[in-house]
């Protein structure tokens, strides 16, 4: 029976915002029979990323050529249009059989009836071989998996840190909060940098939760109480979270970081405008190309509860309205070959999701200059809250964090965000069912 649900709120995945929408549990289906085999439609968000799209095309071509029972048909969307296209199709019960989804939205899409659980047992690469953050689970069921992930890191130049007597941290001994603050003070005092730290405050959307919630978590706070995901009050506006907010604002008040940075922070870092950049692994290759051995890839700061980074990127799943689930799962299983994990990583510059793939990707293999990023993902990654409320939570956190940087009282800003999140949870009966 078809059911309509209103999703948690604006989906602020790295891709684009999704409006409040009606989801579907079952529908007319996306597979059709034909003389050349059942046609299965696949949607992807990467129309504007030719390198990644070419990998998808290759998997489809190989799958279609490997058997005659099913034929997968590709439809690619610009990333900015993708989520809205999914929303419209879900409302009309016309989702394709196969589609990709940003990792933190898996719970929301599963609850809303977009996705069906998948069974990829028997594939060449078992799910247990993957980075945990690359498998999308909700209520103990697997709904999606990704071929890669990304990792947050600090970029700096060894020569700059050495010049101003700033210790280059390691995973064995990361910067503490006091040490990091002292380093920023030295760099600011040097007069060489208007803002010694660049953390992407000129960006908007999911970046805010992805980039800054791990720092909040390292302080001991979080976006929501993860014990049941029923309240944000007392956690998002708790003592540890308020300590994070006070520190976060101090970066602006002390002149260490711009309240709203540039549109391309990595470009500014490469140009020497900042000394330290909080950035994703997607910029590692071009940054290393610029600075060579002078580049320091630095672990996140330990603010008291261990270094933390975000986890989960784009993943593949199957719609709940698919009328040819056997064919869709056949494609998903076929795609789970090490060679495709390798192809994805090479095409995107992202972290390979399995150890077998890591060994085959230049730079990420053990001893490679980017292998430390794989270690960050394994040791420090915290998945964003696995709740259908997450898109709404992320939106509220972004608003509060921006207000805090602008000078709002941290207790008031985080308190209001916590209240709004709790109201959303109550309105949706804590997303039960």
mmCIF file of C-alpha atoms in Angstrom, residues 193-401:
data_model
loop_
_atom_site.group_PDB
_atom_site.id
_atom_site.type_symbol
_atom_site.label_atom_id
_atom_site.label_comp_id
_atom_site.label_asym_id
_atom_site.label_seq_id
_atom_site.Cartn_x
_atom_site.Cartn_y
_atom_site.Cartn_z
ATOM 1 C CA UNK A 193 48.764 36.417 7.274
ATOM 2 C CA UNK A 194 45.624 38.480 7.696
ATOM 3 C CA UNK A 195 43.901 35.234 8.657
ATOM 4 C CA UNK A 196 46.314 32.365 9.375
ATOM 5 C CA UNK A 197 43.494 29.786 9.417
ATOM 6 C CA UNK A 198 41.122 28.921 6.567
ATOM 7 C CA UNK A 199 38.236 26.598 7.405
ATOM 8 C CA UNK A 200 35.836 27.143 4.514
ATOM 9 C CA UNK A 201 33.448 29.553 6.233
ATOM 10 C CA UNK A 202 32.575 31.018 2.846
ATOM 11 C CA UNK A 203 30.810 27.803 1.886
ATOM 12 C CA UNK A 204 27.271 26.864 2.818
ATOM 13 C CA UNK A 205 25.150 23.733 3.099
ATOM 14 C CA UNK A 206 26.324 20.361 4.352
ATOM 15 C CA UNK A 207 29.915 21.536 4.669
ATOM 16 C CA UNK A 208 29.037 23.174 7.992
ATOM 17 C CA UNK A 209 27.961 19.943 9.648
ATOM 18 C CA UNK A 210 30.585 17.865 7.874
ATOM 19 C CA UNK A 211 33.456 20.194 8.749
ATOM 20 C CA UNK A 212 32.594 21.606 12.168
ATOM 21 C CA UNK A 213 30.462 18.967 13.909
ATOM 22 C CA UNK A 214 33.561 16.720 14.279
ATOM 23 C CA UNK A 215 35.261 19.549 16.175
ATOM 24 C CA UNK A 216 32.160 19.890 18.345
ATOM 25 C CA UNK A 217 32.323 16.125 18.939
ATOM 26 C CA UNK A 218 35.991 16.332 19.866
ATOM 27 C CA UNK A 219 34.983 18.826 22.562
ATOM 28 C CA UNK A 220 32.574 16.165 23.835
ATOM 29 C CA UNK A 221 29.382 17.582 22.351
ATOM 30 C CA UNK A 222 27.219 16.356 19.493
ATOM 31 C CA UNK A 223 24.365 17.342 17.208
ATOM 32 C CA UNK A 224 21.875 15.095 19.019
ATOM 33 C CA UNK A 225 21.791 12.559 21.813
ATOM 34 C CA UNK A 226 22.556 9.359 19.899
ATOM 35 C CA UNK A 227 20.910 7.187 22.522
ATOM 36 C CA UNK A 228 17.651 6.753 20.644
ATOM 37 C CA UNK A 229 17.979 9.981 18.630
ATOM 38 C CA UNK A 230 15.028 11.492 20.523
ATOM 39 C CA UNK A 231 16.395 14.817 21.726
ATOM 40 C CA UNK A 232 19.042 17.413 20.987
ATOM 41 C CA UNK A 233 18.456 19.392 24.184
ATOM 42 C CA UNK A 234 21.179 18.831 26.709
ATOM 43 C CA UNK A 235 23.572 17.667 23.997
ATOM 44 C CA UNK A 236 23.683 20.279 21.227
ATOM 45 C CA UNK A 237 23.322 23.019 23.849
ATOM 46 C CA UNK A 238 25.163 21.186 26.627
ATOM 47 C CA UNK A 239 28.300 22.309 28.449
ATOM 48 C CA UNK A 240 30.768 20.725 26.021
ATOM 49 C CA UNK A 241 28.947 22.078 22.980
ATOM 50 C CA UNK A 242 28.962 25.570 24.481
ATOM 51 C CA UNK A 243 32.726 25.293 25.006
ATOM 52 C CA UNK A 244 33.088 24.450 21.327
ATOM 53 C CA UNK A 245 30.902 27.393 20.314
ATOM 54 C CA UNK A 246 32.891 29.828 22.450
ATOM 55 C CA UNK A 247 36.130 28.585 20.913
ATOM 56 C CA UNK A 248 34.647 28.643 17.403
ATOM 57 C CA UNK A 249 33.685 32.300 17.764
ATOM 58 C CA UNK A 250 37.109 33.129 19.224
ATOM 59 C CA UNK A 251 38.701 32.193 15.915
ATOM 60 C CA UNK A 252 36.924 35.192 14.405
ATOM 61 C CA UNK A 253 37.170 37.567 17.368
ATOM 62 C CA UNK A 254 40.934 37.010 17.601
ATOM 63 C CA UNK A 255 41.407 37.489 13.871
ATOM 64 C CA UNK A 256 42.592 33.946 13.272
ATOM 65 C CA UNK A 257 39.868 33.157 10.721
ATOM 66 C CA UNK A 258 37.500 35.175 8.525
ATOM 67 C CA UNK A 259 33.832 35.049 9.519
ATOM 68 C CA UNK A 260 33.071 34.401 5.863
ATOM 69 C CA UNK A 261 36.013 33.123 3.868
ATOM 70 C CA UNK A 262 36.601 33.059 0.143
ATOM 71 C CA UNK A 263 34.732 30.990 -2.413
ATOM 72 C CA UNK A 264 37.806 28.833 -3.117
ATOM 73 C CA UNK A 265 39.719 28.373 0.153
ATOM 74 C CA UNK A 266 42.175 25.865 -1.290
ATOM 75 C CA UNK A 267 43.125 28.326 -4.023
ATOM 76 C CA UNK A 268 43.765 30.939 -1.340
ATOM 77 C CA UNK A 269 45.890 28.486 0.629
ATOM 78 C CA UNK A 270 47.911 27.598 -2.464
ATOM 79 C CA UNK A 271 48.462 31.318 -3.015
ATOM 80 C CA UNK A 272 49.888 31.712 0.497
ATOM 81 C CA UNK A 273 46.987 33.722 1.928
ATOM 82 C CA UNK A 274 46.596 31.318 4.848
ATOM 83 C CA UNK A 275 49.038 29.172 6.799
ATOM 84 C CA UNK A 276 46.708 26.329 7.774
ATOM 85 C CA UNK A 277 43.667 25.045 5.884
ATOM 86 C CA UNK A 278 40.918 22.692 7.113
ATOM 87 C CA UNK A 279 40.066 20.842 3.932
ATOM 88 C CA UNK A 280 38.934 17.569 2.421
ATOM 89 C CA UNK A 281 41.122 14.884 0.910
ATOM 90 C CA UNK A 282 39.727 15.836 -2.519
ATOM 91 C CA UNK A 283 42.293 18.658 -2.626
ATOM 92 C CA UNK A 284 45.262 16.559 -1.535
ATOM 93 C CA UNK A 285 46.669 15.785 -4.988
ATOM 94 C CA UNK A 286 46.700 19.328 -6.329
ATOM 95 C CA UNK A 287 48.024 20.680 -3.022
ATOM 96 C CA UNK A 288 50.844 18.128 -3.041
ATOM 97 C CA UNK A 289 51.580 18.991 -6.663
ATOM 98 C CA UNK A 290 52.019 22.627 -5.652
ATOM 99 C CA UNK A 291 54.100 22.183 -2.505
ATOM 100 C CA UNK A 292 55.723 18.749 -2.903
ATOM 101 C CA UNK A 293 57.608 17.581 0.152
ATOM 102 C CA UNK A 294 56.901 20.894 1.882
ATOM 103 C CA UNK A 295 53.252 19.890 2.331
ATOM 104 C CA UNK A 296 52.221 18.729 5.790
ATOM 105 C CA UNK A 297 49.042 16.626 5.940
ATOM 106 C CA UNK A 298 48.008 17.094 9.540
ATOM 107 C CA UNK A 299 45.519 15.167 11.695
ATOM 108 C CA UNK A 300 42.561 16.944 13.298
ATOM 109 C CA UNK A 301 43.036 18.638 16.649
ATOM 110 C CA UNK A 302 42.303 16.692 19.813
ATOM 111 C CA UNK A 303 40.028 19.068 21.711
ATOM 112 C CA UNK A 304 39.768 16.678 24.635
ATOM 113 C CA UNK A 305 37.838 13.683 23.351
ATOM 114 C CA UNK A 306 40.129 12.562 20.557
ATOM 115 C CA UNK A 307 40.521 13.794 16.979
ATOM 116 C CA UNK A 308 37.349 13.497 14.881
ATOM 117 C CA UNK A 309 36.386 13.852 11.215
ATOM 118 C CA UNK A 310 33.146 13.292 9.320
ATOM 119 C CA UNK A 311 32.372 10.076 7.505
ATOM 120 C CA UNK A 312 30.222 8.900 4.570
ATOM 121 C CA UNK A 313 30.005 10.166 1.014
ATOM 122 C CA UNK A 314 27.921 9.211 -2.048
ATOM 123 C CA UNK A 315 26.581 5.661 -2.126
ATOM 124 C CA UNK A 316 24.502 3.391 -4.370
ATOM 125 C CA UNK A 317 21.106 1.998 -3.466
ATOM 126 C CA UNK A 318 17.863 0.591 -4.843
ATOM 127 C CA UNK A 319 14.497 2.325 -4.792
ATOM 128 C CA UNK A 320 11.615 0.763 -2.906
ATOM 129 C CA UNK A 321 9.389 1.287 -5.966
ATOM 130 C CA UNK A 322 11.636 -0.792 -8.229
ATOM 131 C CA UNK A 323 9.649 -3.537 -9.955
ATOM 132 C CA UNK A 324 12.791 -5.482 -10.846
ATOM 133 C CA UNK A 325 14.664 -5.802 -7.591
ATOM 134 C CA UNK A 326 16.450 -8.958 -8.764
ATOM 135 C CA UNK A 327 17.936 -7.066 -11.695
ATOM 136 C CA UNK A 328 18.865 -4.037 -9.600
ATOM 137 C CA UNK A 329 20.611 -6.188 -7.008
ATOM 138 C CA UNK A 330 22.372 -8.088 -9.785
ATOM 139 C CA UNK A 331 23.914 -4.798 -10.944
ATOM 140 C CA UNK A 332 24.819 -3.790 -7.407
ATOM 141 C CA UNK A 333 26.527 -7.134 -6.800
ATOM 142 C CA UNK A 334 28.331 -6.987 -10.147
ATOM 143 C CA UNK A 335 29.673 -3.521 -9.349
ATOM 144 C CA UNK A 336 31.271 -4.785 -6.143
ATOM 145 C CA UNK A 337 34.535 -5.829 -7.784
ATOM 146 C CA UNK A 338 37.866 -4.536 -6.548
ATOM 147 C CA UNK A 339 38.713 -3.150 -9.973
ATOM 148 C CA UNK A 340 35.736 -0.787 -9.802
ATOM 149 C CA UNK A 341 36.662 0.369 -6.303
ATOM 150 C CA UNK A 342 40.076 1.177 -7.766
ATOM 151 C CA UNK A 343 38.590 2.942 -10.796
ATOM 152 C CA UNK A 344 36.365 5.102 -8.600
ATOM 153 C CA UNK A 345 39.237 6.157 -6.363
ATOM 154 C CA UNK A 346 41.480 7.026 -9.285
ATOM 155 C CA UNK A 347 38.736 8.993 -11.034
ATOM 156 C CA UNK A 348 37.663 11.000 -7.999
ATOM 157 C CA UNK A 349 40.860 11.315 -5.987
ATOM 158 C CA UNK A 350 38.869 9.998 -3.033
ATOM 159 C CA UNK A 351 39.861 7.331 -0.537
ATOM 160 C CA UNK A 352 39.411 3.728 -1.705
ATOM 161 C CA UNK A 353 36.817 2.013 0.478
ATOM 162 C CA UNK A 354 38.679 -1.310 0.813
ATOM 163 C CA UNK A 355 42.191 -2.366 1.731
ATOM 164 C CA UNK A 356 42.503 -4.320 -1.515
ATOM 165 C CA UNK A 357 41.763 -1.167 -3.518
ATOM 166 C CA UNK A 358 44.045 0.961 -1.335
ATOM 167 C CA UNK A 359 46.980 -1.229 -2.342
ATOM 168 C CA UNK A 360 46.319 -0.532 -6.027
ATOM 169 C CA UNK A 361 45.893 3.256 -5.972
ATOM 170 C CA UNK A 362 49.077 5.273 -6.309
ATOM 171 C CA UNK A 363 49.686 7.521 -3.340
ATOM 172 C CA UNK A 364 47.164 5.780 -1.096
ATOM 173 C CA UNK A 365 48.988 2.469 -0.857
ATOM 174 C CA UNK A 366 50.856 1.699 2.407
ATOM 175 C CA UNK A 367 53.795 4.091 2.550
ATOM 176 C CA UNK A 368 52.213 6.415 -0.007
ATOM 177 C CA UNK A 369 52.073 10.146 0.610
ATOM 178 C CA UNK A 370 48.264 10.088 0.992
ATOM 179 C CA UNK A 371 47.950 6.862 2.979
ATOM 180 C CA UNK A 372 47.687 8.901 6.161
ATOM 181 C CA UNK A 373 44.291 10.115 4.912
ATOM 182 C CA UNK A 374 43.084 6.504 4.796
ATOM 183 C CA UNK A 375 44.306 6.131 8.358
ATOM 184 C CA UNK A 376 42.372 9.255 9.354
ATOM 185 C CA UNK A 377 39.190 7.768 7.870
ATOM 186 C CA UNK A 378 39.715 4.489 9.707
ATOM 187 C CA UNK A 379 40.628 5.963 13.072
ATOM 188 C CA UNK A 380 38.791 9.281 13.339
ATOM 189 C CA UNK A 381 35.615 9.092 11.221
ATOM 190 C CA UNK A 382 32.281 9.674 12.932
ATOM 191 C CA UNK A 383 29.208 9.122 10.769
ATOM 192 C CA UNK A 384 26.638 11.859 10.920
ATOM 193 C CA UNK A 385 23.613 11.002 13.091
ATOM 194 C CA UNK A 386 21.851 7.975 11.598
ATOM 195 C CA UNK A 387 18.336 9.337 11.873
ATOM 196 C CA UNK A 388 15.742 10.509 9.340
ATOM 197 C CA UNK A 389 15.900 13.841 11.156
ATOM 198 C CA UNK A 390 19.480 14.409 10.053
ATOM 199 C CA UNK A 391 18.803 16.791 7.134
ATOM 200 C CA UNK A 392 16.801 19.026 9.455
ATOM 201 C CA UNK A 393 19.453 18.767 12.174
ATOM 202 C CA UNK A 394 22.143 19.765 9.716
ATOM 203 C CA UNK A 395 20.193 22.813 8.561
ATOM 204 C CA UNK A 396 19.639 23.977 12.140
ATOM 205 C CA UNK A 397 23.280 23.460 13.049
ATOM 206 C CA UNK A 398 24.428 25.484 10.064
ATOM 207 C CA UNK A 399 22.175 28.390 11.048
ATOM 208 C CA UNK A 400 23.356 28.302 14.658
ATOM 209 C CA UNK A 401 27.050 28.051 13.741
#
